[in-house]
Short mmCIF file of C-alpha atoms and ligand atoms in Angstrom, two decimals:
data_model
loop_
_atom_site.label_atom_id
_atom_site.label_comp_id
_atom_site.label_asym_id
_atom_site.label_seq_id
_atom_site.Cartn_x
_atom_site.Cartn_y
_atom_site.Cartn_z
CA UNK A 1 -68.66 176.14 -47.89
CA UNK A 2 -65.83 175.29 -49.76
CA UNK A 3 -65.86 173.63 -53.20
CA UNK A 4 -64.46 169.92 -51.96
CA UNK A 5 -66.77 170.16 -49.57
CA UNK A 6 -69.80 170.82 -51.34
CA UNK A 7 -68.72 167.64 -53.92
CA UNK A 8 -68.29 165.43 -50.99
CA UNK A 9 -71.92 166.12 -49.34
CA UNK A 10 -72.90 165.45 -53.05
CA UNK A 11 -71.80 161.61 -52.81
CA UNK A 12 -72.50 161.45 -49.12
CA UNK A 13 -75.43 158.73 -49.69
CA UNK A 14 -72.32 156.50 -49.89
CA UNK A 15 -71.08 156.28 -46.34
CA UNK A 16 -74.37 157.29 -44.98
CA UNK A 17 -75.87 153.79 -46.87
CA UNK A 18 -72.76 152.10 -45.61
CA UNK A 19 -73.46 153.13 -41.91
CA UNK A 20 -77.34 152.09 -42.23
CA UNK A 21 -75.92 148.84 -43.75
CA UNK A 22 -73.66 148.60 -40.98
CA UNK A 23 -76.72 149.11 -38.42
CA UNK A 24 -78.60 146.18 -39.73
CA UNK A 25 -75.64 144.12 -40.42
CA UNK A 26 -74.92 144.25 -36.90
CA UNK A 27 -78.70 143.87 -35.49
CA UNK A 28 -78.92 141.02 -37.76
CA UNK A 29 -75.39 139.24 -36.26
CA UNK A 30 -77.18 139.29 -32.55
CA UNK A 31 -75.93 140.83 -29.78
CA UNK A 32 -73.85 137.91 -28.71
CA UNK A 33 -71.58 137.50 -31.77
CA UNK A 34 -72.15 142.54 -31.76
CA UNK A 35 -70.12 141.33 -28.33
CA UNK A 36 -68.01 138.77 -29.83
CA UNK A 37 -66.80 140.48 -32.76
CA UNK A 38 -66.44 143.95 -30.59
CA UNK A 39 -63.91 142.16 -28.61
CA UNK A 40 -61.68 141.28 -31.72
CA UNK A 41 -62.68 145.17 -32.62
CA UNK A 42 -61.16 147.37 -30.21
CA UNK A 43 -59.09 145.03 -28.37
CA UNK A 44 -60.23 146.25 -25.28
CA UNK A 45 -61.94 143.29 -24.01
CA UNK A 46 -65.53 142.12 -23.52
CA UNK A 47 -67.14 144.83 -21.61
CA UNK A 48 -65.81 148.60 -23.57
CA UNK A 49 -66.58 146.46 -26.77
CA UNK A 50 -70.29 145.93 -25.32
CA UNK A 51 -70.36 149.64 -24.28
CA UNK A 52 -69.00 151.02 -27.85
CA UNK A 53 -70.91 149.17 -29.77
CA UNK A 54 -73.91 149.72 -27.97
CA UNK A 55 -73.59 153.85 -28.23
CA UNK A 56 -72.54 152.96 -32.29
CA UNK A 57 -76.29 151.98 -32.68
CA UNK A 58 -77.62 154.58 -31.00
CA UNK A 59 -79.37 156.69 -33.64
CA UNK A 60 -77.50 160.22 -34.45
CA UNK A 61 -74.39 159.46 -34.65
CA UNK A 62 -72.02 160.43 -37.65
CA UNK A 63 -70.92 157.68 -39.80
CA UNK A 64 -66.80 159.02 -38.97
CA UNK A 65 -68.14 158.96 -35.58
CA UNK A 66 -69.34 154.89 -36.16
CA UNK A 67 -65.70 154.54 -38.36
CA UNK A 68 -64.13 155.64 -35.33
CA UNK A 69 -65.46 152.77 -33.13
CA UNK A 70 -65.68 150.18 -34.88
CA UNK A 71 -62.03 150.50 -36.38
CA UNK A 72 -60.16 146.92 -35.67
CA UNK A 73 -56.66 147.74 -33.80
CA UNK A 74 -54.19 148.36 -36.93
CA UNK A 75 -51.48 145.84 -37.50
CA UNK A 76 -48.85 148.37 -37.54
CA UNK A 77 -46.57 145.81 -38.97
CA UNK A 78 -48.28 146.65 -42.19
CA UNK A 79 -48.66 150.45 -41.96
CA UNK A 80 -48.42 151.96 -45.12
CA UNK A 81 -45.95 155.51 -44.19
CA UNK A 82 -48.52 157.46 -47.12
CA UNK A 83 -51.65 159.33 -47.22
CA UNK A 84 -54.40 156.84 -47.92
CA UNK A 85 -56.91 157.20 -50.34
CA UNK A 86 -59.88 159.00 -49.53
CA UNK A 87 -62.73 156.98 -48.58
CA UNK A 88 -65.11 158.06 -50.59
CA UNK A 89 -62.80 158.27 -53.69
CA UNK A 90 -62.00 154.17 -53.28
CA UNK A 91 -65.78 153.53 -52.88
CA UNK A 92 -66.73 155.14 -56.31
CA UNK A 93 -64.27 153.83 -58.11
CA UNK A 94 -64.60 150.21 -58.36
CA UNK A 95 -64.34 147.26 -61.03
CA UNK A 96 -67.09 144.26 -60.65
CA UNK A 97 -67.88 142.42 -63.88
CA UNK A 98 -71.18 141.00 -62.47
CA UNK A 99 -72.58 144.27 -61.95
CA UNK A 100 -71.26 146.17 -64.71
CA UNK A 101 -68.09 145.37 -67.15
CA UNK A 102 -65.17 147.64 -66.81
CA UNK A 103 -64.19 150.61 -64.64
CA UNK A 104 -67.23 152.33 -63.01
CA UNK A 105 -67.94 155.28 -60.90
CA UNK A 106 -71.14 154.17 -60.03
CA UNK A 107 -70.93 150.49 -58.77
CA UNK A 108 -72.21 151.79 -55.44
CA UNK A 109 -75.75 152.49 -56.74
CA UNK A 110 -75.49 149.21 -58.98
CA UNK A 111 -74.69 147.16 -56.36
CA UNK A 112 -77.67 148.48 -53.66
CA UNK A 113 -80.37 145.87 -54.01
CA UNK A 114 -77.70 143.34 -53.93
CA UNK A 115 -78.06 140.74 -50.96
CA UNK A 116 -75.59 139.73 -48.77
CA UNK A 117 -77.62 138.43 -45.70
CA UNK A 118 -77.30 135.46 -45.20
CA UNK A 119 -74.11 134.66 -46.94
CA UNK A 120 -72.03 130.97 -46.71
CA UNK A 121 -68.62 130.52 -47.83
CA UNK A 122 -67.90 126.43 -48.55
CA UNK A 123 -64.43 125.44 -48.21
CA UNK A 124 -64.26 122.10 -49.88
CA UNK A 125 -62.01 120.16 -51.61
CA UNK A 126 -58.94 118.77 -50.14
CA UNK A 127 -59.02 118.99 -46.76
CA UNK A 128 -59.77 117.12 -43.71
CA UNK A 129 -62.79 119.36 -42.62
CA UNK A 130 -64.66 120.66 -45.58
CA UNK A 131 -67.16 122.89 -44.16
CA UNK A 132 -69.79 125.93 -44.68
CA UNK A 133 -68.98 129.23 -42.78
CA UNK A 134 -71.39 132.04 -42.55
CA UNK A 135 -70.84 135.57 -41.53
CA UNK A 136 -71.53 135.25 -37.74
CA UNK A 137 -69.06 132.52 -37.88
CA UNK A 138 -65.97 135.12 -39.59
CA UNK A 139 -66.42 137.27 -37.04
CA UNK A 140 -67.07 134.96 -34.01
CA UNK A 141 -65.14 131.61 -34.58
CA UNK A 142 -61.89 131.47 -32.39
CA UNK A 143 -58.91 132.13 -34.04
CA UNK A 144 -60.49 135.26 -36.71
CA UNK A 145 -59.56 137.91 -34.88
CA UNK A 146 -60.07 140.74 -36.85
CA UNK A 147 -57.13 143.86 -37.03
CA UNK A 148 -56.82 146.49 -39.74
CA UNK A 149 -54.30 146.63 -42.11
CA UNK A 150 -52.92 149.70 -44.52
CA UNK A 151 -52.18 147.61 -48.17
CA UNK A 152 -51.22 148.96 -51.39
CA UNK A 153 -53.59 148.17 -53.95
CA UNK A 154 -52.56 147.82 -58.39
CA UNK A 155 -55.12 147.03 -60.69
CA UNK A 156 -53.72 145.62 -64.08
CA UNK A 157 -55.08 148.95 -65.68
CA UNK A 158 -52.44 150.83 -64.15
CA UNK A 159 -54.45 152.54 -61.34
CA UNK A 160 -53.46 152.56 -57.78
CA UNK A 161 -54.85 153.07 -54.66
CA UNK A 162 -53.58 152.53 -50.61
CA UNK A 163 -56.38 151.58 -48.16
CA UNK A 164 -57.19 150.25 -44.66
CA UNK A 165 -58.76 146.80 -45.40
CA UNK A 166 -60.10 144.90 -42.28
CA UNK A 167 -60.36 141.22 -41.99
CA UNK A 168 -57.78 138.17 -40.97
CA UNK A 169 -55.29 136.00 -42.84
CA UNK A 170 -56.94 133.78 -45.37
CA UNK A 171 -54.69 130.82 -43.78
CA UNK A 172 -56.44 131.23 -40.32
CA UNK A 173 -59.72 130.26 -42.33
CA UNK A 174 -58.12 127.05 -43.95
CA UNK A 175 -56.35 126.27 -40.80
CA UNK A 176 -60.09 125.56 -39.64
CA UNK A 177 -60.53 122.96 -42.60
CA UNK A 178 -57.38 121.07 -41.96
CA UNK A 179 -55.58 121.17 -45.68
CA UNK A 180 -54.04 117.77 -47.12
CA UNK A 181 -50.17 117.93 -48.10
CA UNK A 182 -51.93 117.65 -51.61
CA UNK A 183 -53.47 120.71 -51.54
CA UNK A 184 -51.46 122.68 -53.75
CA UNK A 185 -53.74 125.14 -55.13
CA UNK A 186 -56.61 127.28 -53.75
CA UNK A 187 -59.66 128.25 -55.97
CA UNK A 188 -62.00 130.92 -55.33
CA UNK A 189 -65.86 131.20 -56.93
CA UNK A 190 -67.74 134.19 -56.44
CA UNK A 191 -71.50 134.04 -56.30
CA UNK A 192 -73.73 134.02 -59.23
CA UNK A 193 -76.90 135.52 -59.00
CA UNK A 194 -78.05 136.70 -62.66
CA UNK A 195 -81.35 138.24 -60.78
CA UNK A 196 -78.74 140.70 -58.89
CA UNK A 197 -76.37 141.08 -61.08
CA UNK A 198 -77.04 142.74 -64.39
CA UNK A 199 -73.51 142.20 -65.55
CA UNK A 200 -74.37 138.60 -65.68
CA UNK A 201 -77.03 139.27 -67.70
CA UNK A 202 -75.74 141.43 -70.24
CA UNK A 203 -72.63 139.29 -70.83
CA UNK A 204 -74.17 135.69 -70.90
CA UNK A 205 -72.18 133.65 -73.11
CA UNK A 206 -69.15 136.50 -73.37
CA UNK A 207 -67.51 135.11 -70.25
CA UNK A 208 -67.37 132.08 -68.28
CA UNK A 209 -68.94 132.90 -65.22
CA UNK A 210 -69.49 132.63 -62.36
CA UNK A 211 -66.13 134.79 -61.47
CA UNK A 212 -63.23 132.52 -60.33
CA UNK A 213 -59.76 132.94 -59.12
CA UNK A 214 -56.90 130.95 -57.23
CA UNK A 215 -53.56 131.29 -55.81
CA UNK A 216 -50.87 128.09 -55.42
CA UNK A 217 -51.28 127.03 -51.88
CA UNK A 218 -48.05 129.01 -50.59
CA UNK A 219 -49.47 132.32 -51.80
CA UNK A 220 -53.44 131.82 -49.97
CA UNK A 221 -50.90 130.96 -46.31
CA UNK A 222 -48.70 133.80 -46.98
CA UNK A 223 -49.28 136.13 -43.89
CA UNK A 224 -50.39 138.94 -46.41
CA UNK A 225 -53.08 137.45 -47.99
CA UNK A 226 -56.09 138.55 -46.33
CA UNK A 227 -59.80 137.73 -46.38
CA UNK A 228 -61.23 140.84 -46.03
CA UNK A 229 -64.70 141.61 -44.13
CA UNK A 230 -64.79 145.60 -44.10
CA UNK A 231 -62.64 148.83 -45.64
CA UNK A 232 -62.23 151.99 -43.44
CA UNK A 233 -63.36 150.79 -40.58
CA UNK A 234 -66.94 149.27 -42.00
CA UNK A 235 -68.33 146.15 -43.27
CA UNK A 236 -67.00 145.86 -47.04
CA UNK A 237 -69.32 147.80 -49.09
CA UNK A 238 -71.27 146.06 -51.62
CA UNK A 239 -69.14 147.59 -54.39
CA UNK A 240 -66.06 146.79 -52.85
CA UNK A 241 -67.23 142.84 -52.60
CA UNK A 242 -69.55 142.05 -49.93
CA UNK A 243 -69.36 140.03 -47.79
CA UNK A 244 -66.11 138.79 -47.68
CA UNK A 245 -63.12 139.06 -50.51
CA UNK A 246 -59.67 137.94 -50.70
CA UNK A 247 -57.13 140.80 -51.02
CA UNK A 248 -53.30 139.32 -52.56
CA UNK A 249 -51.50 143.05 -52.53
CA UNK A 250 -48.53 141.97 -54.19
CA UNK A 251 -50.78 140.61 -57.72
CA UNK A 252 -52.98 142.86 -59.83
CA UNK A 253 -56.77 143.47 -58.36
CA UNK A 254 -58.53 141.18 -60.39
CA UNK A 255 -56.48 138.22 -58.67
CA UNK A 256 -58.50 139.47 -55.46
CA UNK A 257 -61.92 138.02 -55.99
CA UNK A 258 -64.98 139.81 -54.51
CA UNK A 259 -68.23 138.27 -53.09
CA UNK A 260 -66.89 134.55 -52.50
CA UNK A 261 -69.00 131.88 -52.33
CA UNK A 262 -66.53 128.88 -52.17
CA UNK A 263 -63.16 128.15 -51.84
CA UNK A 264 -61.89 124.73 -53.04
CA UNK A 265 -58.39 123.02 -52.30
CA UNK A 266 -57.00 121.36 -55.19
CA UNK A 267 -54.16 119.76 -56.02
CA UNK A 268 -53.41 120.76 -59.48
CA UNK A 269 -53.38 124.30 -60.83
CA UNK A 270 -56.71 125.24 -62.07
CA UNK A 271 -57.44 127.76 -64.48
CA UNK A 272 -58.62 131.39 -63.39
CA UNK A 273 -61.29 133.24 -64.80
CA UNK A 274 -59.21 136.26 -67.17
CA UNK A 275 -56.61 133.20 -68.09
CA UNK A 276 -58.68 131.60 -69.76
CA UNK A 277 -60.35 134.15 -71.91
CA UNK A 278 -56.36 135.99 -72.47
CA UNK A 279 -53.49 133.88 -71.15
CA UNK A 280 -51.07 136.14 -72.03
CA UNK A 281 -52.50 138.99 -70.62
CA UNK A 282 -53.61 137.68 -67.70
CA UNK A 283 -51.11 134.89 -66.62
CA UNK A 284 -52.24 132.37 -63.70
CA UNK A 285 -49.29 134.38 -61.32
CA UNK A 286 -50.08 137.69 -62.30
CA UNK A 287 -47.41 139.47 -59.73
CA UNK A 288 -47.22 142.89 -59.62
CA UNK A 289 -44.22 144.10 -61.60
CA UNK A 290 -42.59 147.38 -63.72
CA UNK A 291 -40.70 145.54 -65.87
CA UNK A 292 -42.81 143.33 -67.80
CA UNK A 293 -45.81 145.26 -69.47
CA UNK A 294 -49.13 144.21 -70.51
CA UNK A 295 -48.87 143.05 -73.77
CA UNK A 296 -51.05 146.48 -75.08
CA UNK A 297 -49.38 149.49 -72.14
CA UNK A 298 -46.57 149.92 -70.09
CA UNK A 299 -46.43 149.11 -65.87
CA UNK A 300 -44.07 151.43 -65.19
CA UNK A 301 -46.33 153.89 -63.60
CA UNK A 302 -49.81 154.19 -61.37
CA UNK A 303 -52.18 156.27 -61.24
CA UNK A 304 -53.09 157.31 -57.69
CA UNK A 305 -57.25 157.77 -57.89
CA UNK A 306 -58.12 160.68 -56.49
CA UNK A 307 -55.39 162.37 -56.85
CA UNK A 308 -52.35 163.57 -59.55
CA UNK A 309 -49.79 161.56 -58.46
CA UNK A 310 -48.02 159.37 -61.38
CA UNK A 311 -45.87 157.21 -59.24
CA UNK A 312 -43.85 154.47 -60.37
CA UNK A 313 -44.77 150.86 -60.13
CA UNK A 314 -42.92 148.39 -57.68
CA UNK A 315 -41.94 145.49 -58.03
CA UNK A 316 -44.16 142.69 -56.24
CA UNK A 317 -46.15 146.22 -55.46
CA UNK A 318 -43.60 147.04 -52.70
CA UNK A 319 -44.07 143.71 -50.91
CA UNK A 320 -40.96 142.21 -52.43
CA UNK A 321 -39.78 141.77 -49.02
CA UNK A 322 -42.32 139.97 -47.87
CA UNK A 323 -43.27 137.87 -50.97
CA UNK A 324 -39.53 137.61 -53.20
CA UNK A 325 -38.83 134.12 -51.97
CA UNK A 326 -42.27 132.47 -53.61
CA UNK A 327 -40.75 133.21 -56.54
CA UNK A 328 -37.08 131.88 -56.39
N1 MTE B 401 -65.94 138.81 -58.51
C1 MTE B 401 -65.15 139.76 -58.97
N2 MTE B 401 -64.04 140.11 -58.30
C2 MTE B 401 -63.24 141.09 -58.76
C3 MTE B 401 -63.52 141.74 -60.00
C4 MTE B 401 -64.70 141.36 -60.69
O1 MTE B 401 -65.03 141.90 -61.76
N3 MTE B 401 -65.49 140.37 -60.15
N4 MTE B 401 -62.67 142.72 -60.47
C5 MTE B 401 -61.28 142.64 -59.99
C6 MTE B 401 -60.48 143.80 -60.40
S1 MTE B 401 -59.96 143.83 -62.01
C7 MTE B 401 -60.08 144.75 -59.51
S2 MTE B 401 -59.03 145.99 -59.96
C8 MTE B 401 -60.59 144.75 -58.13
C9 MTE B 401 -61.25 146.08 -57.79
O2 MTE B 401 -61.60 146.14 -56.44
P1 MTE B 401 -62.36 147.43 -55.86
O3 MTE B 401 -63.53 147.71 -56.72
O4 MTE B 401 -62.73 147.05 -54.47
O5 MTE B 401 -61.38 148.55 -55.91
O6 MTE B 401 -61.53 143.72 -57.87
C10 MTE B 401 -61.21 142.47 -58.49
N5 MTE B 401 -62.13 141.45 -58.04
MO1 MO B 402 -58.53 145.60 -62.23
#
């Protein structure tokens, strides 16, 4: 056995959790919405969904075998023409405040007695249809179709990393609350669970938790943003932000909030959660860009984890086609 190979059986418990996870995740959906959300899966229709998923929770399978299947169709619109990071790489390298503050190789142990069923995201504020949404409803509710998508990833710290994400865009989920014309701003809160979360604990009083984040209203309906329900082809692992996140690939990670609880329409900018401890180090906008560094290291360049590649930084983080015009 080669060397890479005997490292990767070493941190296999990872996707071999994620595909138990997945197992009970789906048992505990029901088979109606395991049918339901199959369909938006494979695109095949109704009855091959029924059939895949079926033989996915049939014991003795291989979790690549389960990644295969349950795979949403890829939006090749948003194909990324690069290798992708390696699964296992992304999932042990994560950054989640409530668990643990700063970079961590271990989140995914951290983060295993950490509930996410049941799970409600509010959407409140101003809109014509506040309402709660729990996880049968992401993945059954008309309109959420679920499709994969290949997105560059930049945290602030210079790191990099290119993934398949799975979920829909965030503005088919506020299309269900009916925004006002005031709603100019979107705020997200992640959950706050002290018992859980031993980051919470150890930094009481240090920062202003719970977690919060927000985009102006034009960003949250841009056709990138995405709220996110699973990463290679699997409900999103704990570590990665369970049950549902936000991913904005054109702004550094932390404006792509993990574990959301709420989501409020406002209609004036509200403050986000690394503004208001350093404003000008982490500005509300927070794009994505080489030429303006953080006030203590350059942007220039990314680190690709996982690998040695030094790459430099793009502007908007290569969506500049997509996302230039916000910002004219
Ligand atoms: N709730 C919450 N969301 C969060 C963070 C956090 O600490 N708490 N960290 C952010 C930062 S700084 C980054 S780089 C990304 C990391 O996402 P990943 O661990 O899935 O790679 O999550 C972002 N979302
Ligand atoms: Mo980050």
């Amino acid at each position: 056995m080669s060397q890479t190979r005997l490292q990767l059986d070493k941190i296999d418990p990872t996707p071999q959790q994620q595909y138990l996870n997945r197992r009970s995740f789906l048992r505990k959906l029901g088979y109606g919405s395991l049918i339901a959300a199959g369909a938006g899966v494979t695109g095949h229709g109704v009855v091959d969904a029924k059939t895949s998923q079926h033989e996915a929770l049939q014991p003795g399978l291989d979790s690549h075998e389960i990644l295969k299947r349950f795979s949403a169709p890829r939006n090749k619109k948003y194909d990324l023409d690069i290798k992708l990071t390696d699964e296992l790489v992304a999932a042990t390298h994560n950054n989640f405040y409530e668990f643990l503050p700063g970079q961590a190789g271990n989140l995914w142990r951290i983060t295993e007695n950490f509930t996410i069923d049941p799970w409600t995201i509010e959407v409140t504020g101003r809109c014509r249809r506040p309402r709660k949404f729990d996880i049968e409803d992401l993945f059954t509710l008309p309109g959420l179709d679920h499709e994969e998508r290949t997105y560059r990833f930049r945290c602030v710290e210079a790191w990099a990393m290119d993934v398949p994400w799975t979920g829909f865009e965030l503005n088919k989920l506020m299309a269900k609350v009916e925004p006002l014309s005031d709603a100019k701003f979107v705020r997200f809160v992640t959950v706050n669970r002290p018992q859980q979360m031993p980051g919470l604990r150890s930094t009481q009083g240090t920062y202003p938790w719970p977690y919060f984040e927000a985009l102006r209203m034009d960003e949250a309906m841009h056709p990138l943003t995405l709220m996110v329900t699973g990463v290679y082809g699997r409900p999103l692992p704990r570590q990665h932000g369970a049950p549902f996140r936000v991913i904005v690939p054109w702004k550094y990670g932390y404006k792509s909030p993990k574990s959301i609880v709420k989501i409020e329409l406002l209609s004036r900018q509200p403050k986000t959660f690394w503004e208001t401890m350093q404003p000008d180090e982490y500005p509300f906008l927070s794009n994505v860009n080489p030429n303006v560094p953080h006030p203590r290291w350059s942007q220039a360049f990314e680190r690709v984890i996982g690998t040695r590649v030094r790459r430099p930084t793009q502007i908007y983080n290569g969506y500049a086609k997509e996302v230039a015009q916000l910002y004219v």
